[in-house]
Amino acid sequence: VYDQMYANGYCSVDGIPAIIASIPALGVDYFISSLYQTNRIDGIAGLLNKVGYTNAFFHGGMNGTFKLDIFTKAAGFDLYFGKDEYNNDSDFDGAWGIYDGPFFNFTAKEMSKLPEPFCVGLFSLTSHHPYNIPKAFEEKVSFESNKARKAMLYSDHALRQFFRLASKQPWFNNTLFIITSDHRGAELRGDIRNSLQQFEIPLIIYKPGTDWGEHVDFTVQQVDILPGIMDYLSTDLPFCSFGTSLFRSEEFHTAFHSNIAYQTLIKDQYCLKLYNKGGAKLYNWVQDESLKNNLKSSQPEAYNRMLDYMLAVIQQFNSSMINNRLTIEHYQSE
């Protein structure tokens, strides 16, 4: 369980590229719908395809939602399973697509049909506004008044059912499960004390048969997931990434994201805000939760180190987008 996990963006179309292709949300437009959406990328599925993996992406939403079917194909997922492939509108939630419960079960069953080894992405939808849940489950969560929390409880239930079914499959004990979020859920917490907490999300890594049972306290972000998987599998495949393996505590771990006003970099106890209109501020978010005490003058070494790193990330991001240099092939050919 990673206690300092951050999303790289505000919404689903930010989170999916960050998770499966290690592409952060540092641009003005969403990558999936931007001018650069046709750029070649080093997606996790495309990388693992090189070493014999079958790849499939599952999302119970209406096919074409968020252009996920197009983006996941670019990321190397050969197979896509959406509402059309599920082909049973009796489980339609009336808004986005198929309820998590039946679609998760469908996913587990389809996974068992895939040749091994395989890489699968499963993107849930019930814990999303308008938070519709099956009427049969409403009674089980009648104690909860918050609609968003009800939907989260239902998604938890769906995930529990998925694991009960998956645990009976021959591939279960040989599978690394990574459970995280595409973005933060502001509706579910009332203890937000600073802008950083708006990007806090869960990350759980589970491997049957292991007794990890630990809480990881160094900073990680969504773009660390792909390099983490590649590190865990020890494939030795080169790839482009904006992250660092989340299995290596000794590496230089950071988290960064942006909004319309500023870019944010988190490193250990420090947080740097680089404003789009000019200027930057440094805070110690551990000692100063409200981010009121600017340390720019009192800690110039930390300030300059953080500022240089953030500027370098932004420059690399912009250059990679503009010049279509998001894959290792572009660097190997030079």
Coordinates of C-alpha atoms in Angstrom, one line a residue:
V1 CA 0.0 0.0 0.0
Y2 CA 1.5 3.3 -1.1
D3 CA 0.6 6.1 1.3
Q4 CA 2.0 8.9 -0.8
M5 CA 0.5 8.2 -4.2
Y6 CA -0.5 11.1 -6.5
A7 CA -2.5 11.4 -9.7
N8 CA -0.8 13.2 -12.6
G9 CA -4.1 14.9 -13.6
Y10 CA -7.6 16.0 -12.8
C11 CA -9.7 13.6 -14.8
S12 CA -10.0 10.2 -16.5
V13 CA -8.4 11.2 -19.8
D14 CA -5.4 12.4 -17.8
G15 CA -5.1 9.3 -15.7
I16 CA -5.3 6.6 -18.3
P17 CA -2.3 7.8 -20.4
A18 CA -0.3 8.3 -17.2
I19 CA -1.0 4.8 -15.9
I20 CA -0.6 2.7 -19.1
A21 CA 1.9 4.8 -21.0
S22 CA 3.7 6.9 -18.4
I23 CA 2.6 10.2 -20.0
P24 CA 1.8 12.9 -17.4
A25 CA -0.8 15.6 -17.8
L26 CA 1.5 18.6 -18.2
G27 CA 0.0 20.1 -21.4
V28 CA -2.8 22.5 -22.0
D29 CA -5.0 19.9 -23.7
Y30 CA -5.7 16.3 -22.8
F31 CA -3.3 14.0 -24.6
I32 CA -6.0 11.6 -25.8
S33 CA -7.8 14.4 -27.7
S34 CA -4.9 16.8 -28.4
L35 CA -3.0 17.5 -31.6
Y36 CA -0.5 14.9 -30.4
Q37 CA -2.9 12.0 -30.0
T38 CA -1.4 10.2 -33.0
N39 CA 2.1 10.3 -31.6
R40 CA 3.7 6.9 -31.2
I41 CA 4.0 5.9 -27.5
D42 CA 5.6 3.2 -25.4
G43 CA 2.4 1.8 -23.8
I44 CA 2.7 -1.1 -21.3
A45 CA 0.8 -3.5 -23.7
G46 CA 3.0 -2.6 -26.7
L47 CA 6.1 -3.2 -24.7
L48 CA 4.9 -6.6 -23.3
N49 CA 3.8 -7.7 -26.7
K50 CA 7.5 -7.8 -27.6
V51 CA 8.0 -10.5 -25.1
G52 CA 5.0 -12.6 -26.0
Y53 CA 2.2 -11.2 -23.9
T54 CA -1.5 -11.1 -25.0
N55 CA -3.0 -7.7 -24.2
A56 CA -6.6 -6.7 -23.6
F57 CA -8.4 -3.7 -22.2
F58 CA -11.8 -3.7 -20.5
H59 CA -14.1 -0.8 -19.9
G60 CA -17.9 -1.3 -19.5
G61 CA -18.6 2.2 -21.0
M62 CA -20.1 2.8 -24.4
N63 CA -17.5 2.1 -27.0
G64 CA -15.7 5.3 -28.0
T65 CA -16.0 6.9 -24.5
F66 CA -13.0 9.2 -23.9
K67 CA -11.6 7.7 -27.2
L68 CA -10.3 4.9 -25.0
D69 CA -10.6 2.3 -27.7
I70 CA -8.4 4.3 -30.0
F71 CA -5.9 5.2 -27.3
T72 CA -5.5 1.7 -25.8
K73 CA -4.9 0.4 -29.3
A74 CA -2.1 2.9 -29.7
A75 CA -0.7 1.7 -26.4
G76 CA -0.5 -1.8 -27.7
F77 CA -3.8 -3.4 -26.5
D78 CA -4.8 -5.8 -29.3
L79 CA -8.2 -6.5 -27.8
Y80 CA -10.8 -4.1 -26.4
F81 CA -14.0 -5.1 -24.5
G82 CA -16.6 -2.4 -24.0
K83 CA -20.4 -2.2 -23.7
D84 CA -20.8 -3.6 -27.2
E85 CA -18.7 -6.7 -26.5
Y86 CA -20.6 -7.3 -23.2
N87 CA -23.8 -7.3 -25.3
N88 CA -26.4 -7.3 -22.5
D89 CA -28.2 -4.0 -22.0
S90 CA -30.1 -5.4 -19.0
D91 CA -27.0 -4.4 -16.9
F92 CA -26.8 -0.8 -18.3
D93 CA -26.6 1.8 -15.6
G94 CA -28.5 4.4 -17.6
A95 CA -25.6 6.8 -18.0
W96 CA -22.1 5.5 -18.7
G97 CA -22.4 1.8 -19.5
I98 CA -22.5 -1.6 -17.7
Y99 CA -22.5 -1.7 -13.9
D100 CA -19.2 -2.7 -12.4
G101 CA -20.5 -5.9 -10.8
P102 CA -21.5 -7.8 -13.9
F103 CA -18.8 -6.3 -16.0
F104 CA -16.0 -7.2 -13.5
N105 CA -17.3 -10.8 -13.6
F106 CA -17.3 -10.7 -17.4
T107 CA -13.7 -9.5 -17.3
A108 CA -12.5 -12.3 -15.1
K109 CA -14.2 -14.9 -17.4
E110 CA -12.8 -13.3 -20.5
M111 CA -9.3 -13.2 -19.0
S112 CA -9.4 -17.0 -18.6
K113 CA -9.9 -17.3 -22.4
L114 CA -6.7 -15.3 -23.1
P115 CA -3.4 -17.1 -23.9
E116 CA -0.9 -16.7 -21.2
P117 CA 1.0 -14.6 -20.3
F118 CA -1.3 -11.7 -20.6
C119 CA -1.5 -8.0 -19.6
V120 CA -5.0 -6.7 -18.9
G121 CA -6.3 -3.2 -18.1
L122 CA -9.7 -2.9 -16.3
F123 CA -11.2 0.6 -16.0
S124 CA -14.3 0.8 -13.7
L125 CA -17.2 3.3 -14.2
T126 CA -19.8 3.0 -11.4
S127 CA -17.9 5.1 -9.0
H128 CA -18.3 8.1 -11.4
H129 CA -20.9 10.8 -11.4
P130 CA -23.9 10.4 -11.5
Y131 CA -23.1 7.4 -9.2
N132 CA -25.9 5.1 -10.3
I133 CA -25.9 1.7 -8.6
P134 CA -28.2 -1.3 -9.1
K135 CA -31.5 -1.1 -7.1
A136 CA -30.7 -4.5 -5.6
F137 CA -27.7 -3.0 -3.9
E138 CA -29.4 0.2 -2.7
E139 CA -30.8 -1.7 0.3
K140 CA -27.4 -2.9 1.4
V141 CA -26.1 0.7 1.6
S142 CA -29.2 2.3 3.0
F143 CA -27.1 3.4 6.0
E144 CA -25.1 5.7 3.7
S145 CA -26.6 9.1 2.6
N146 CA -23.8 10.2 0.3
K147 CA -24.5 9.0 -3.2
A148 CA -20.8 9.0 -4.2
R149 CA -19.9 6.9 -1.2
K150 CA -22.7 4.5 -2.1
A151 CA -21.2 4.1 -5.5
M152 CA -17.8 3.5 -4.0
L153 CA -19.1 0.8 -1.7
Y154 CA -20.7 -0.8 -4.7
S155 CA -17.4 -0.7 -6.7
D156 CA -15.7 -2.2 -3.6
H157 CA -18.3 -5.0 -3.7
A158 CA -17.7 -5.6 -7.4
L159 CA -14.0 -5.8 -6.9
R160 CA -14.5 -8.3 -4.1
Q161 CA -16.6 -10.5 -6.3
F162 CA -14.0 -10.2 -9.1
F163 CA -11.3 -11.5 -6.8
R164 CA -13.5 -14.3 -5.6
L165 CA -13.9 -15.4 -9.2
A166 CA -10.4 -14.7 -10.2
S167 CA -8.9 -16.7 -7.3
K168 CA -10.4 -19.8 -8.8
Q169 CA -8.7 -19.3 -12.1
P170 CA -5.4 -21.0 -13.1
W171 CA -3.7 -17.7 -13.8
F172 CA -4.5 -16.1 -10.5
N173 CA -1.4 -17.1 -8.5
N174 CA 0.9 -16.0 -11.3
T175 CA -0.6 -12.5 -11.6
L176 CA 0.5 -9.1 -10.3
F177 CA -2.6 -7.0 -9.5
I178 CA -2.3 -3.2 -9.4
I179 CA -5.3 -1.3 -8.0
T180 CA -5.3 2.5 -8.3
S181 CA -7.4 5.4 -9.4
D182 CA -7.6 7.5 -12.6
H183 CA -8.0 10.7 -10.5
R184 CA -8.9 12.0 -7.1
G185 CA -12.5 11.7 -5.7
A186 CA -13.1 15.1 -4.1
E187 CA -16.7 14.2 -3.2
L188 CA -15.5 11.5 -0.9
R189 CA -13.5 13.5 1.6
G190 CA -14.0 16.6 3.6
D191 CA -10.5 17.0 5.1
I192 CA -8.8 18.7 2.2
R193 CA -6.2 21.1 3.7
N194 CA -4.1 21.9 0.7
S195 CA -4.0 21.6 -3.1
L196 CA -1.7 18.6 -2.9
Q197 CA -4.4 16.4 -1.2
Q198 CA -6.7 17.0 -4.2
F199 CA -4.4 14.7 -6.1
E200 CA -3.9 11.9 -3.5
I201 CA -5.2 8.6 -4.8
P202 CA -4.9 4.9 -3.6
L203 CA -2.3 2.5 -4.9
I204 CA -2.3 -1.2 -3.9
I205 CA -0.1 -3.8 -5.4
Y206 CA -1.0 -7.5 -4.7
K207 CA 0.7 -10.7 -5.7
P208 CA -1.0 -13.9 -4.5
G209 CA 1.4 -16.0 -2.4
T210 CA 3.5 -13.1 -1.2
D211 CA 3.5 -11.6 2.2
W212 CA 4.5 -8.0 1.4
G213 CA 2.0 -6.5 3.9
E214 CA 3.8 -3.2 4.1
H215 CA 3.1 0.5 3.8
V216 CA 5.4 2.4 1.4
D217 CA 6.0 6.0 2.5
F218 CA 8.0 7.5 -0.4
T219 CA 6.4 9.6 -3.0
V220 CA 5.0 7.9 -6.1
Q221 CA 2.8 8.9 -9.0
Q222 CA 0.8 7.3 -11.8
V223 CA 3.6 7.5 -14.3
D224 CA 5.7 5.3 -12.0
I225 CA 3.4 2.3 -12.6
L226 CA 4.7 1.4 -16.1
P227 CA 8.4 1.5 -15.1
G228 CA 7.5 -0.4 -12.0
I229 CA 5.9 -3.2 -14.0
M230 CA 8.8 -3.4 -16.3
D231 CA 11.2 -3.5 -13.4
Y232 CA 9.2 -6.2 -11.6
L233 CA 9.2 -8.4 -14.7
S234 CA 12.9 -7.9 -15.4
T235 CA 12.4 -7.9 -19.2
D236 CA 15.4 -5.6 -19.9
L237 CA 13.3 -3.9 -22.6
P238 CA 14.2 -0.2 -23.1
F239 CA 11.4 2.3 -23.0
C240 CA 10.5 5.9 -22.6
S241 CA 8.9 7.0 -19.4
F242 CA 8.3 10.1 -17.3
G243 CA 8.4 8.0 -14.1
T244 CA 10.6 5.9 -11.9
S245 CA 10.1 2.3 -10.8
L246 CA 7.8 2.3 -7.7
F247 CA 9.6 -0.9 -6.5
R248 CA 12.9 1.0 -5.9
S249 CA 12.9 3.3 -2.9
E250 CA 16.4 4.4 -3.6
E251 CA 15.5 6.1 -6.9
F252 CA 14.7 9.8 -7.3
H253 CA 11.0 9.8 -6.6
T254 CA 8.8 12.8 -7.3
A255 CA 5.2 13.6 -8.3
F256 CA 4.1 16.4 -10.6
H257 CA 0.9 17.7 -12.1
S258 CA -0.5 20.9 -13.5
N259 CA -3.6 23.1 -13.7
I260 CA -4.5 26.3 -15.5
A261 CA -2.6 28.4 -13.0
Y262 CA 0.6 26.5 -12.0
Q263 CA 2.7 23.3 -12.2
T264 CA 3.3 21.4 -9.0
L265 CA 6.3 19.3 -8.1
I266 CA 6.5 17.1 -4.9
K267 CA 9.7 15.7 -3.7
D268 CA 10.0 14.3 -0.1
Q269 CA 8.8 17.0 2.3
Y270 CA 9.0 19.8 -0.3
C271 CA 6.4 21.1 -2.8
L272 CA 7.2 23.6 -5.5
K273 CA 4.5 25.6 -7.3
L274 CA 5.7 27.1 -10.7
Y275 CA 3.2 29.7 -11.8
N276 CA 2.3 30.0 -15.5
K277 CA 2.3 33.8 -15.2
G278 CA 5.8 33.7 -13.8
G279 CA 7.5 33.0 -10.4
A280 CA 7.6 30.0 -8.2
K281 CA 7.1 29.2 -4.5
L282 CA 8.5 26.4 -2.3
Y283 CA 6.8 24.9 0.7
N284 CA 7.4 22.2 3.3
W285 CA 4.1 20.4 3.0
V286 CA 4.8 18.2 6.0
Q287 CA 5.4 21.0 8.5
D288 CA 3.2 23.5 6.8
E289 CA 0.0 21.7 5.6
S290 CA -1.7 24.9 4.7
L291 CA 1.1 25.9 2.4
K292 CA 1.4 29.4 3.7
N293 CA 5.1 29.8 4.4
N294 CA 7.1 30.3 1.2
L295 CA 10.6 29.0 1.7
K296 CA 12.1 30.4 -1.5
S297 CA 14.4 32.8 0.3
S298 CA 15.2 30.8 3.4
Q299 CA 16.1 27.6 1.5
P300 CA 17.5 28.6 -1.9
E301 CA 19.3 25.3 -2.5
A302 CA 16.2 23.2 -2.2
Y303 CA 14.2 25.8 -4.2
N304 CA 16.7 25.9 -7.1
R305 CA 17.0 22.1 -7.2
M306 CA 13.2 21.7 -7.4
L307 CA 12.8 24.5 -9.9
D308 CA 15.5 23.1 -12.2
Y309 CA 14.0 19.7 -12.1
M310 CA 10.4 20.9 -12.8
L311 CA 11.6 23.1 -15.7
A312 CA 13.5 20.1 -17.1
V313 CA 10.5 17.8 -16.9
I314 CA 8.3 20.4 -18.7
Q315 CA 10.9 21.0 -21.4
Q316 CA 11.3 17.3 -22.0
F317 CA 7.5 16.8 -22.1
N318 CA 6.9 19.6 -24.6
S319 CA 9.9 18.6 -26.8
S320 CA 8.7 14.9 -26.8
M321 CA 5.2 15.9 -27.8
I322 CA 6.1 18.4 -30.5
N323 CA 8.8 16.1 -32.1
N324 CA 6.9 12.8 -31.6
R325 CA 9.7 11.4 -29.4
L326 CA 7.7 9.4 -26.9
T327 CA 9.1 6.0 -27.9
I328 CA 12.5 4.5 -27.4
E329 CA 12.8 3.8 -31.2
H330 CA 13.2 7.6 -31.8
Y331 CA 16.2 7.8 -29.5
Q332 CA 17.8 4.5 -30.7
S333 CA 17.7 5.7 -34.3
E334 CA 19.6 8.9 -33.6

